[in-house]
GROMACS .gro file of C-alpha atoms in nm:
model
  118
    1MET     CA    1  -4.796   6.035  -1.095
    2VAL     CA    2  -4.791   5.828  -1.402
    3ASP     CA    3  -4.538   5.845  -1.700
    4PHE     CA    4  -4.805   5.805  -2.000
    5ARG     CA    5  -4.500   5.795  -2.246
    6LEU     CA    6  -4.357   5.519  -2.040
    7GLU     CA    7  -4.695   5.286  -2.038
    8LYS     CA    8  -4.721   5.352  -2.398
    9PHE     CA    9  -4.376   5.210  -2.455
   10ASN     CA   10  -4.446   4.895  -2.189
   11THR     CA   11  -4.729   4.826  -2.389
   12ALA     CA   12  -4.593   4.825  -2.736
   13ILE     CA   13  -4.325   4.613  -2.608
   14LYS     CA   14  -4.552   4.378  -2.448
   15LYS     CA   15  -4.741   4.313  -2.764
   16ILE     CA   16  -4.392   4.328  -3.005
   17VAL     CA   17  -4.273   4.040  -2.734
   18GLY     CA   18  -4.584   3.850  -2.744
   19ASP     CA   19  -4.625   3.832  -3.102
   20TYR     CA   20  -4.315   3.714  -3.132
   21LEU     CA   21  -4.330   3.437  -2.843
   22SER     CA   22  -4.655   3.294  -2.987
   23LYS     CA   23  -4.532   3.343  -3.374
   24ASP     CA   24  -4.173   3.262  -3.386
   25PHE     CA   25  -4.041   3.144  -3.061
   26TYR     CA   26  -4.205   2.926  -2.866
   27ASN     CA   27  -4.519   2.799  -3.114
   28ASP     CA   28  -4.550   2.436  -3.039
   29ASP     CA   29  -4.862   2.320  -2.840
   30SER     CA   30  -4.713   2.193  -2.490
   31THR     CA   31  -4.612   2.520  -2.377
   32ILE     CA   32  -4.795   2.850  -2.362
   33ILE     CA   33  -4.604   3.160  -2.266
   34SER     CA   34  -4.858   3.494  -2.165
   35ILE     CA   35  -4.680   3.825  -2.107
   36LEU     CA   36  -4.853   3.949  -1.757
   37ASN     CA   37  -4.686   4.272  -1.711
   38VAL     CA   38  -4.363   4.515  -1.835
   39ASN     CA   39  -4.187   4.738  -1.629
   40THR     CA   40  -3.930   4.992  -1.793
   41SER     CA   41  -3.709   5.222  -1.603
   42LYS     CA   42  -3.762   5.574  -1.633
   43ASP     CA   43  -3.424   5.604  -1.813
   44PHE     CA   44  -3.594   5.331  -2.072
   45SER     CA   45  -3.253   5.125  -2.021
   46TYR     CA   46  -3.416   4.832  -1.858
   47SER     CA   47  -3.713   4.650  -1.887
   48LYS     CA   48  -3.844   4.355  -1.684
   49ILE     CA   49  -4.099   4.130  -1.824
   50LEU     CA   50  -4.321   3.915  -1.603
   51VAL     CA   51  -4.447   3.596  -1.793
   52SER     CA   52  -4.701   3.277  -1.691
   53ILE     CA   53  -4.554   2.992  -1.796
   54PHE     CA   54  -4.785   2.668  -1.837
   55SER     CA   55  -4.574   2.364  -2.022
   56ARG     CA   56  -4.619   2.054  -2.006
   57ASN     CA   57  -4.236   1.899  -2.122
   58GLU     CA   58  -4.046   2.155  -1.971
   59SER     CA   59  -4.010   2.314  -1.599
   60PRO     CA   60  -4.097   2.732  -1.582
   61ASP     CA   61  -3.771   2.814  -1.471
   62SER     CA   62  -3.548   2.632  -1.727
   63ILE     CA   63  -3.783   2.838  -2.002
   64ILE     CA   64  -3.735   3.141  -1.846
   65GLU     CA   65  -3.358   3.042  -1.843
   66GLU     CA   66  -3.365   3.018  -2.213
   67LEU     CA   67  -3.557   3.362  -2.264
   68ASN     CA   68  -3.322   3.539  -2.095
   69LYS     CA   69  -3.010   3.374  -2.306
   70LYS     CA   70  -3.185   3.476  -2.610
   71ARG     CA   71  -3.303   3.785  -2.495
   72PHE     CA   72  -3.070   4.008  -2.793
   73LEU     CA   73  -3.322   3.826  -3.044
   74PHE     CA   74  -3.614   4.019  -2.857
   75GLN     CA   75  -3.410   4.304  -2.830
   76ASN     CA   76  -3.311   4.324  -3.184
   77ARG     CA   77  -3.662   4.249  -3.252
   78LEU     CA   78  -3.747   4.548  -3.064
   79SER     CA   79  -3.510   4.797  -3.226
   80GLN     CA   80  -3.666   4.673  -3.561
   81LYS     CA   81  -3.994   4.774  -3.484
   82ILE     CA   82  -3.984   5.086  -3.230
   83ARG     CA   83  -3.843   5.411  -3.351
   84THR     CA   84  -3.660   5.509  -3.017
   85SER     CA   85  -3.226   5.634  -2.982
   86ARG     CA   86  -3.254   5.371  -2.703
   87ILE     CA   87  -3.378   4.983  -2.671
   88PRO     CA   88  -3.391   4.830  -2.356
   89LYS     CA   89  -3.176   4.562  -2.202
   90ILE     CA   90  -3.472   4.287  -2.125
   91ARG     CA   91  -3.537   4.053  -1.870
   92PHE     CA   92  -3.767   3.760  -1.834
   93GLU     CA   93  -3.897   3.673  -1.507
   94ASN     CA   94  -4.184   3.391  -1.381
   95ASP     CA   95  -4.441   3.590  -1.232
   96LYS     CA   96  -4.519   3.316  -0.912
   97SER     CA   97  -4.821   3.561  -0.816
   98PHE     CA   98  -5.071   3.281  -0.974
   99GLU     CA   99  -4.872   3.033  -0.709
  100PHE     CA  100  -4.922   3.287  -0.432
  101GLN     CA  101  -5.281   3.300  -0.498
  102LYS     CA  102  -5.323   2.936  -0.488
  103GLN     CA  103  -5.172   2.884  -0.194
  104ILE     CA  104  -5.356   3.153  -0.032
  105ASP     CA  105  -5.709   2.984  -0.116
  106ASN     CA  106  -5.570   2.652   0.017
  107LEU     CA  107  -5.505   2.797   0.300
  108ILE     CA  108  -5.827   2.951   0.354
  109ASN     CA  109  -6.033   2.639   0.235
  110GLN     CA  110  -5.836   2.441   0.505
  111ILE     CA  111  -5.910   2.678   0.764
  112SER     CA  112  -6.273   2.683   0.661
  113THR     CA  113  -6.299   2.337   0.694
  114ASP     CA  114  -6.123   2.300   1.017
  115LYS     CA  115  -6.382   2.563   1.169
  116ASN     CA  116  -6.687   2.349   0.999
  117ASN     CA  117  -6.493   2.030   1.148
  118ASN     CA  118  -6.531   2.180   1.520
   0.00000   0.00000   0.00000
């Protein structure tokens, strides 16, 4: 069953954190961070934010590490923008589904190439 309150909360977190990332946090031209999904626990104590990172200068893992070190800034921003009794502790994670999809596509292409050669 879908909890509409939780879904609305996740959408609000996605918008607030996304705006903060793009305007105040990472606003250089060499790094793009997109929030793909937000998963908040049912008791609103934790939120996992899945991000996709494209950077010319830094590795995605180092950017995730930096975001998690500064997560209190994001939690503070959430507490200023959302009226609720509990602000969740947030954790950023790199969404690797794009890389996984790319791997699958490469395997399918390799199999189809092998079939065409035989």
